[in-house]
Short mmCIF file of C-alpha atoms and ligand atoms in Angstrom, two decimals:
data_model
loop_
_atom_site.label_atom_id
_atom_site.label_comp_id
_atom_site.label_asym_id
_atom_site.label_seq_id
_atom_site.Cartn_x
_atom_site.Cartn_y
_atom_site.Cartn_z
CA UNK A 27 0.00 0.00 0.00
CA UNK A 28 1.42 3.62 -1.08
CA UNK A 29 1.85 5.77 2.63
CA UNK A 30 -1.32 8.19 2.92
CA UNK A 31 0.81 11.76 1.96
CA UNK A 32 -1.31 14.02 2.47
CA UNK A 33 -2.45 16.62 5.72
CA UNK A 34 -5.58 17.65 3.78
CA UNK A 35 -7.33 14.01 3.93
CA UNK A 36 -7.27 14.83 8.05
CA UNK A 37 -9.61 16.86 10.16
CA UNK A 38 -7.85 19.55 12.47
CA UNK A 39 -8.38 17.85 16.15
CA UNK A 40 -7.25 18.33 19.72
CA UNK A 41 -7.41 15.32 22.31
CA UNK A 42 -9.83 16.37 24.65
CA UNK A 43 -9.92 13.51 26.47
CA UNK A 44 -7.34 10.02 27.44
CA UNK A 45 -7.49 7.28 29.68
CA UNK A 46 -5.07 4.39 30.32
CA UNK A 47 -7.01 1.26 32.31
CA UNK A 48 -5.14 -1.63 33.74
CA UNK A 49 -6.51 -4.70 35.22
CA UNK A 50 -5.90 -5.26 38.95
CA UNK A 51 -4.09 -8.07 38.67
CA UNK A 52 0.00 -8.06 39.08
CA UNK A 53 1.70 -11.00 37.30
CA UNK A 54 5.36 -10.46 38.24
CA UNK A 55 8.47 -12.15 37.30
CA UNK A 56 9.13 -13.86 40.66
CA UNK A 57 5.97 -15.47 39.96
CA UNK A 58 6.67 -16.44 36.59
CA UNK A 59 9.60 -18.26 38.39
CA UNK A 60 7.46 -20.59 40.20
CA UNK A 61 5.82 -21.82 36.92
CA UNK A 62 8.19 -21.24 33.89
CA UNK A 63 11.69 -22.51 33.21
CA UNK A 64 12.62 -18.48 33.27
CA UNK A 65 13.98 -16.03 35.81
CA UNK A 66 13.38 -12.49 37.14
CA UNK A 67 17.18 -11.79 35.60
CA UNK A 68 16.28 -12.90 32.20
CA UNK A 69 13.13 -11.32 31.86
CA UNK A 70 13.64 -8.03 32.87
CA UNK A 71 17.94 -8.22 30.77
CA UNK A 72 16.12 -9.20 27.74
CA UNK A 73 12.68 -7.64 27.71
CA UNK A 74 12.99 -4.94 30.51
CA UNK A 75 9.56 -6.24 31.56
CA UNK A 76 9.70 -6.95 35.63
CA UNK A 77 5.73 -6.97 35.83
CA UNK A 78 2.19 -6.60 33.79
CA UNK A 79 -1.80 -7.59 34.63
CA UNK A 80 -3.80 -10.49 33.63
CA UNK A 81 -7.14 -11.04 33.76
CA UNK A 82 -8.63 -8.51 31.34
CA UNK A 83 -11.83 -8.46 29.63
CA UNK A 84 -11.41 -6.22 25.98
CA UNK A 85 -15.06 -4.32 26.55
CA UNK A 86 -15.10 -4.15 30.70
CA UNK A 87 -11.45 -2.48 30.14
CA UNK A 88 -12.56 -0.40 27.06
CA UNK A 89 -15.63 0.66 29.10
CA UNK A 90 -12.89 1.89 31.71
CA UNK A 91 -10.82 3.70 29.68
CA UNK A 92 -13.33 5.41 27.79
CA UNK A 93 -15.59 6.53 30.83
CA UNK A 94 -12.48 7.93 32.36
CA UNK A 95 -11.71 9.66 29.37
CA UNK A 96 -15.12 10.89 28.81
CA UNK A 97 -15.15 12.02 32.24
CA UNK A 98 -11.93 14.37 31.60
CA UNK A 99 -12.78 15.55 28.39
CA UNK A 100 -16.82 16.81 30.10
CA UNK A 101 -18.58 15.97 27.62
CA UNK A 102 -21.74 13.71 27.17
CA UNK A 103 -20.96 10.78 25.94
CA UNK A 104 -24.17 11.18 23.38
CA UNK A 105 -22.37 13.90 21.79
CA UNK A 106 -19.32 11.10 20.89
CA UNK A 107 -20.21 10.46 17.09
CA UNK A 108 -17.81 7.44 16.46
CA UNK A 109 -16.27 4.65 18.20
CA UNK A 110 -13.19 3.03 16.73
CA UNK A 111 -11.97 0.11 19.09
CA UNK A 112 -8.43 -1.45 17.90
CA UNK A 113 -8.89 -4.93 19.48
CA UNK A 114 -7.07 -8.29 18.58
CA UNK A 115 -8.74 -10.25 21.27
CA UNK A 116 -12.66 -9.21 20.98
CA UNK A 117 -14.61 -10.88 23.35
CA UNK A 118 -16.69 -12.54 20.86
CA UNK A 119 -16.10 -13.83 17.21
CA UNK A 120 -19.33 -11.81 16.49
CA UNK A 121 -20.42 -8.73 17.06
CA UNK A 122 -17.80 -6.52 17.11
CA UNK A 123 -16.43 -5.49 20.63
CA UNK A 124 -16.87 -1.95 19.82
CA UNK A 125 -20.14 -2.22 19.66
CA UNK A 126 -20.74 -3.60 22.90
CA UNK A 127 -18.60 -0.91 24.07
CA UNK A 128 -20.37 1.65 22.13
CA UNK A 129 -23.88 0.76 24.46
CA UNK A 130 -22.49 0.63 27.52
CA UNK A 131 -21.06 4.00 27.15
CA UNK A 132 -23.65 5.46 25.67
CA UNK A 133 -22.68 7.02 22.55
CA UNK A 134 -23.91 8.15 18.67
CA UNK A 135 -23.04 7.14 15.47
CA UNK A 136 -20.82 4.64 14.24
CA UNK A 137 -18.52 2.08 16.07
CA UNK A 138 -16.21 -0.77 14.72
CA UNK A 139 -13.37 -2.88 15.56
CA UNK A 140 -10.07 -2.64 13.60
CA UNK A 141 -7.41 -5.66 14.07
CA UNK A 142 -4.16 -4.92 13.25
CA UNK A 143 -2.72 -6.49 16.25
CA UNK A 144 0.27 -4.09 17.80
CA UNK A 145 -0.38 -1.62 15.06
CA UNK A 146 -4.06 -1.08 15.99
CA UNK A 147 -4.41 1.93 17.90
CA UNK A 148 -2.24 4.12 15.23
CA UNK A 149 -4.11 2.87 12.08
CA UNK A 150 -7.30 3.74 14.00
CA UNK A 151 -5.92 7.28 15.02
CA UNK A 152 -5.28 7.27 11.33
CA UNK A 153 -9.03 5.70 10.01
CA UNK A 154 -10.46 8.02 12.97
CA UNK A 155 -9.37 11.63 11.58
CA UNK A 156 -9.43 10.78 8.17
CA UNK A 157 -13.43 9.85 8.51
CA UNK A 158 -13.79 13.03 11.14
CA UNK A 159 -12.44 14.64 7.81
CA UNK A 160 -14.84 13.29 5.64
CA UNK A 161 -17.76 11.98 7.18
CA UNK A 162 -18.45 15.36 9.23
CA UNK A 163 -17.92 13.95 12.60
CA UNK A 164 -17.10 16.43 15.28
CA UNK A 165 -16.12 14.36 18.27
CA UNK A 166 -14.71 10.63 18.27
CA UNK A 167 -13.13 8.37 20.30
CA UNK A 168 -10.63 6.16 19.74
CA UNK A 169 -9.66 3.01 22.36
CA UNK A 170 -6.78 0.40 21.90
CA UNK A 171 -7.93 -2.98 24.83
CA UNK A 172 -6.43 -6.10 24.22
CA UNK A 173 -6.43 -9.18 26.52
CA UNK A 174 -3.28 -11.37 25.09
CA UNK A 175 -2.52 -12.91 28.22
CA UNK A 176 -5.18 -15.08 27.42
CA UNK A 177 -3.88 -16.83 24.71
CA UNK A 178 -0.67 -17.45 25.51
CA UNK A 179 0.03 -20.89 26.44
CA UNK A 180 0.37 -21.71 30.27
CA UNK A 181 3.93 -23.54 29.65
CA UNK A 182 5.24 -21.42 26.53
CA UNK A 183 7.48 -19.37 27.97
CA UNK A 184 8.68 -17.22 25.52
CA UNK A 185 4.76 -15.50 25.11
CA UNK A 186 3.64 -15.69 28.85
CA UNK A 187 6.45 -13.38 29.53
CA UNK A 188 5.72 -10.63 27.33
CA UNK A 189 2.45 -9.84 27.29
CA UNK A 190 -0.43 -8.05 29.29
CA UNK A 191 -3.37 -6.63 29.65
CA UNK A 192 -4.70 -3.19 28.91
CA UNK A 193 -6.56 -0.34 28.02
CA UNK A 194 -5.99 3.12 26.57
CA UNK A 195 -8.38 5.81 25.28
CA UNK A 196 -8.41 9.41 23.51
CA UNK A 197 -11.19 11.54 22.75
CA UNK A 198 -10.54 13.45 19.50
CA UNK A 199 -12.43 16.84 18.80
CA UNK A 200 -12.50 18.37 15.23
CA UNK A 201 -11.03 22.27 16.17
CA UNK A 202 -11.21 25.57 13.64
CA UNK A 203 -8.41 27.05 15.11
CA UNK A 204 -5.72 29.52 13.23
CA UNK A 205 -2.57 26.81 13.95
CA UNK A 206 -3.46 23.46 12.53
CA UNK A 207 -3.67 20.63 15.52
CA UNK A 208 -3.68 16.66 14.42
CA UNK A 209 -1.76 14.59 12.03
CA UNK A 210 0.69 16.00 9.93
CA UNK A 211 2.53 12.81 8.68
CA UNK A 212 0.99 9.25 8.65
CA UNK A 213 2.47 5.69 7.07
CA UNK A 214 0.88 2.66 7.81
CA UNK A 215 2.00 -0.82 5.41
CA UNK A 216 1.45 -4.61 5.44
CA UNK A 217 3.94 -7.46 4.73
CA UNK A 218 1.57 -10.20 4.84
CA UNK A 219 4.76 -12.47 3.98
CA UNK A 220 5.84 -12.74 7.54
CA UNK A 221 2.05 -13.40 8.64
CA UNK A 222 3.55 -16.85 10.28
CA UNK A 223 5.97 -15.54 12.19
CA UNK A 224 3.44 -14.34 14.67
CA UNK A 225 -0.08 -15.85 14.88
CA UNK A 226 -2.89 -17.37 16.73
CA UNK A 227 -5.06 -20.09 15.23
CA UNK A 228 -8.62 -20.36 16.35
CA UNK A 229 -8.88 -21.96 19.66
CA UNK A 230 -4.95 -22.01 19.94
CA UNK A 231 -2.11 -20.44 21.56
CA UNK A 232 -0.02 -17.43 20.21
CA UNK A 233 3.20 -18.80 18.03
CA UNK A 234 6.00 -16.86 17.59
CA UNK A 235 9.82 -16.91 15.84
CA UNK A 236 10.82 -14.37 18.41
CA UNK A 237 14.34 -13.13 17.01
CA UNK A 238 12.65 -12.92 13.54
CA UNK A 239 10.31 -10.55 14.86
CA UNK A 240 12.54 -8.67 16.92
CA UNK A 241 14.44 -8.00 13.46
CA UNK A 242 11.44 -7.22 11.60
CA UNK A 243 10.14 -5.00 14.60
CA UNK A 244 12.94 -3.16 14.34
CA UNK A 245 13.73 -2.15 10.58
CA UNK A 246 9.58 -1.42 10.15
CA UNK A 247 9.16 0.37 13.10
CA UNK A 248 12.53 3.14 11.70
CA UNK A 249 11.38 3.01 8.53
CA UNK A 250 8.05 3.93 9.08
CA UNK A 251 7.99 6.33 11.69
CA UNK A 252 11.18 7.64 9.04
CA UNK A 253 8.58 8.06 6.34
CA UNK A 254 5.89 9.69 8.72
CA UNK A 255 8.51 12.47 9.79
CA UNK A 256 9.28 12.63 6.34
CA UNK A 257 5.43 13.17 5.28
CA UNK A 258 5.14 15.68 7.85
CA UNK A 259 8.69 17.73 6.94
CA UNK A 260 10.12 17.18 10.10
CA UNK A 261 13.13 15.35 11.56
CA UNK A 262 13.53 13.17 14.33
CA UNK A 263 15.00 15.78 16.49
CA UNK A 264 11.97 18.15 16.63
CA UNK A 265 9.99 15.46 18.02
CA UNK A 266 8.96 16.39 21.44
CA UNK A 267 8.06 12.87 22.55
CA UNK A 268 8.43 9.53 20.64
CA UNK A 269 5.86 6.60 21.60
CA UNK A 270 6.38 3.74 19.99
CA UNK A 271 4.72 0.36 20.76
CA UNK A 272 6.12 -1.17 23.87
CA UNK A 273 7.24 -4.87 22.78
CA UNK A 274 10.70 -5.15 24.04
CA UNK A 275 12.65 -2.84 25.47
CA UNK A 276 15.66 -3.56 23.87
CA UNK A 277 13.45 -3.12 20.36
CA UNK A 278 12.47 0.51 21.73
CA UNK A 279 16.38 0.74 22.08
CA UNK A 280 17.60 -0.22 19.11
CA UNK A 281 14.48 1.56 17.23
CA UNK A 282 15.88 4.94 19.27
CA UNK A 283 19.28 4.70 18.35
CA UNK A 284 18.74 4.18 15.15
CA UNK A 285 16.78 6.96 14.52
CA UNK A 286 19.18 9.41 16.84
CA UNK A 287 16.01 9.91 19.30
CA UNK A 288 17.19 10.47 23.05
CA UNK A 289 15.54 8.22 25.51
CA UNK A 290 14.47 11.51 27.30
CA UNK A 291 12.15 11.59 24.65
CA UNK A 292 10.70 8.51 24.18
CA UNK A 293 8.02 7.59 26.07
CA UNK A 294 8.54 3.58 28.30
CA UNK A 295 6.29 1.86 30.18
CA UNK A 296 6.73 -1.66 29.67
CA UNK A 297 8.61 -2.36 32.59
CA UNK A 298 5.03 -2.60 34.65
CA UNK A 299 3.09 -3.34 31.53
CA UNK A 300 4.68 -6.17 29.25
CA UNK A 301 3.60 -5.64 25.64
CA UNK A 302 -0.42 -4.78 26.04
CA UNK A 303 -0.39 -5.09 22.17
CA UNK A 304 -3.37 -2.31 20.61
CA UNK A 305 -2.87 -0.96 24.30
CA UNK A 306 0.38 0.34 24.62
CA UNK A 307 0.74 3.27 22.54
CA UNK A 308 -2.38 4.80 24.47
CA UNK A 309 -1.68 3.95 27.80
CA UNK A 310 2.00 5.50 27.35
CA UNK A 311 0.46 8.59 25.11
CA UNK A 312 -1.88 8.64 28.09
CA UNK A 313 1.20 8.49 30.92
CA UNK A 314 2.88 11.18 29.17
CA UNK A 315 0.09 13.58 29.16
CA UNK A 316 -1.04 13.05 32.85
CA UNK A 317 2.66 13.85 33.51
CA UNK A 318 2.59 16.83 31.90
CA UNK A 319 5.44 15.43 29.78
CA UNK A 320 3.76 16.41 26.30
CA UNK A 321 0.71 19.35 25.78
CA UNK A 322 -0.88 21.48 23.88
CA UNK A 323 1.38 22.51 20.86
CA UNK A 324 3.99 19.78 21.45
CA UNK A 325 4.26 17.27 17.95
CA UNK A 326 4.66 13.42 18.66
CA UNK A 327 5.41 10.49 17.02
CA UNK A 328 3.34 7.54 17.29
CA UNK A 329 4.75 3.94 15.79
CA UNK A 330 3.41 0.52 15.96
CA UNK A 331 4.36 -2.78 14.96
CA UNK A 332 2.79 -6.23 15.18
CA UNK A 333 1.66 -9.26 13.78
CA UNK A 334 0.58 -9.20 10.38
CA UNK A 335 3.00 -7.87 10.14
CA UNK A 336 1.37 -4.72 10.03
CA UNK A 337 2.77 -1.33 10.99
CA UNK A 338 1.91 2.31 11.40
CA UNK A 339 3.00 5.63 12.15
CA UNK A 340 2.04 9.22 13.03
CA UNK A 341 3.44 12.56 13.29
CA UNK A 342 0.69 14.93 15.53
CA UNK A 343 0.46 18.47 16.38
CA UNK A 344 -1.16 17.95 20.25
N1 COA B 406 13.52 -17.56 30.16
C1 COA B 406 14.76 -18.09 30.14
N2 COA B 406 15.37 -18.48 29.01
C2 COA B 406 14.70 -18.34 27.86
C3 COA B 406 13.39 -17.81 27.81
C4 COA B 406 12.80 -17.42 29.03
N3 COA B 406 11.57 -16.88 29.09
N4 COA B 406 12.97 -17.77 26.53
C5 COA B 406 13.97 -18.25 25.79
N5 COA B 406 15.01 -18.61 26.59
C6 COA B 406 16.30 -19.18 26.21
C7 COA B 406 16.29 -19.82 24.83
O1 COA B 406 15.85 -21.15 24.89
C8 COA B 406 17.74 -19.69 24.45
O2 COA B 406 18.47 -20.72 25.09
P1 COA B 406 19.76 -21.42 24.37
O3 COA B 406 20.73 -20.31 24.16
O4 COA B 406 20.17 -22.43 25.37
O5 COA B 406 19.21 -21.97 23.09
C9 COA B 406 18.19 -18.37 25.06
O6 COA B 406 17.24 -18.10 26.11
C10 COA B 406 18.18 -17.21 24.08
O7 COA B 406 16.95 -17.27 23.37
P2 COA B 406 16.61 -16.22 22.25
O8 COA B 406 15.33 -16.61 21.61
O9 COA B 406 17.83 -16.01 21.39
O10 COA B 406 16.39 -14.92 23.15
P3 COA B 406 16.18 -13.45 22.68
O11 COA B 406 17.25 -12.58 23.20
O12 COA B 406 15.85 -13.37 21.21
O13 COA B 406 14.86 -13.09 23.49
C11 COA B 406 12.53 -12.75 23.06
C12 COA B 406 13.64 -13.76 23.22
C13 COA B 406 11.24 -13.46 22.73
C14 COA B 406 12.39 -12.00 24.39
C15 COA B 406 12.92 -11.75 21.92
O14 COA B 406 13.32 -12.47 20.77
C16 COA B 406 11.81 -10.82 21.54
O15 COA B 406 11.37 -10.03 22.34
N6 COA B 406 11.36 -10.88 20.29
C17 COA B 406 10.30 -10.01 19.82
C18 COA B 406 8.97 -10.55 20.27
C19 COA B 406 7.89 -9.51 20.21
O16 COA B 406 8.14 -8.37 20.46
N7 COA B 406 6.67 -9.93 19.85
C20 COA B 406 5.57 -9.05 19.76
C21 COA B 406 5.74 -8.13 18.62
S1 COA B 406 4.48 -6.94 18.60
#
């Protein structure tokens, strides 16, 4: 697929609105231990995970993160024209998740799931202000909840230790200001190739050819948050924060140094996470702005990479 190249296909919007949810339950390494042929040491050298939550239900999480961001954003949640949930693991085959979501919080208009695994939440920031663009839809939200703990197989031990549970929301709201706010660079690609090299069958247990991956992670994840920066005429440098999915820490590592971004500007949370897959990128966006690390006027960089293997990335004017 050719990168989307043009600023003009998106709405100007402002997140009013964003909400990270994680479940209450702590699955740390030292527990891992006690089950898994692994250790604390490993874990934490070679993913720089030490904890993340299991236990997580893709709408009761959703319906977290999006009340809490409703609730910060004051608005009624009637007013909310379109949901777009990024979901790998809905909770049913059919209907869609969002949709489920969409009732129980009450809002209008439209809602769907999008699956693109790790990639989800950025190509639905993408789909979501490109519609709000041309569909005339003022105020949307968009949620990233996955539940991959749950298919990871109890003895595997290279999946059980990498992933979580999660939730992260943002409410986007189409603004007529003088300075454009929203996307001003956006790449998102498939290589359906390398579909194998990360998967789930039906009823089964995630596979995975973990250094393969790690590779691939890598080299997408530069070159398309590269292209992004390029799309939006900026360089890596006048990024104010960079949030790319959290898989690895040593992929966030290698993506950074790579692309000469400091680490001071790169926004990490897997340590107490583990890879929360659609989640990440909005619980860390969501981190950063409760810290006051990134606001109004700041640009990011948004890059995700999964399964697929499918990737995205955004360049946004907060
Ligand atoms: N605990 C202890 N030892 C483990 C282990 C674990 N959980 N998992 C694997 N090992 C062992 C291996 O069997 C191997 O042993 P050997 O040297 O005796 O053969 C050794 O550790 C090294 O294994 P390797 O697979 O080379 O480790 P790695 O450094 O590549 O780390 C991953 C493994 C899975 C952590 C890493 O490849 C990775 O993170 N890949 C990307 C996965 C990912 O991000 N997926 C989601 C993408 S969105």
């Amino acid at each position: 697929m050719q990168p989307l190249n043009h600023t003009s296909l998106y709405a100007s919007t402002s997140i009013a609105g964003w909400s990270a949810f994680l479940p209450p339950n702590v699955l740390t390494n030292t527990e891992l231990e006690k089950r898994l042929d692994t250790n604390d040491e490993w874990i934490r050298e070679r993913t720089g995970i030490r904890e993340r939550r299991v236990g997580g239900k893709t709408s009761d999480m959703a319906v977290e993160a999006g009340r809490r961001a409703i609730t910060l954003a004051g608005i009624e949640p009637s007013k909310i024209n379109m949901l777009v949930l990024a979901t790998t693991t809905p909770d049913h085959i059919m209907p869609s998740t969002a949709s489920i979501v969409h009732h129980r919080l009450g809002l209008s208009g439209a809602s769907f799931d999008i699956n693109a695994v790790c990639a989800g939440f950025v190509h639905a920031y993408i789909v979501t202000n490109s519609m709000m663009s041309t569909m005339g839809i003022d105020t949307a939200i968009v949620i990233g909840s996955d539940c991959l703990s749950s298919l990871t197989g109890n003895d595997d031990r290279t999946t059980t230790i990498l992933f979580g549970d999660g939730a992260g929301a943002v409410i986007l709201n189409k603004v007529t200001k003088k300075t454009y706010s929203g996307i001003l660079g956006a790449d998102m690609g498939t290589d359906g190739s390398g579909y194998d090299l990360l998967f789930c069958p039906h009823q089964g247990t995630i596979e995975m050819d973990g250094q393969e991956v790690f590779r691939r992670a890598v080299r997408a994840t530069v070159a398309s948050a590269t292209r992004a920066l390029e799309l939006a005429g900026m360089k890596a440098g006048d990024i104010s924060l960079f949030i790319p999915h959290q898989a690895n820490y040593r992929i966030i590592q290698a993506v950074c140094e790579r692309m000469g971004i400091a680490e001071d500007h790169t926004a990490i949370t897997i340590e107490t996470t583990g890879n929360t897959s659609a989640a990440s990128i909005p619980i860390a966006l969501s981190v950063a702005l409760d810290e006051g690390r990134v606001t109004t006027g700041d640009t990011i960089l948004m890059s995700g990479f999964g399964a697929g293997m499918s990737w995205s990335s955004v360049v946004v004017r907060l």
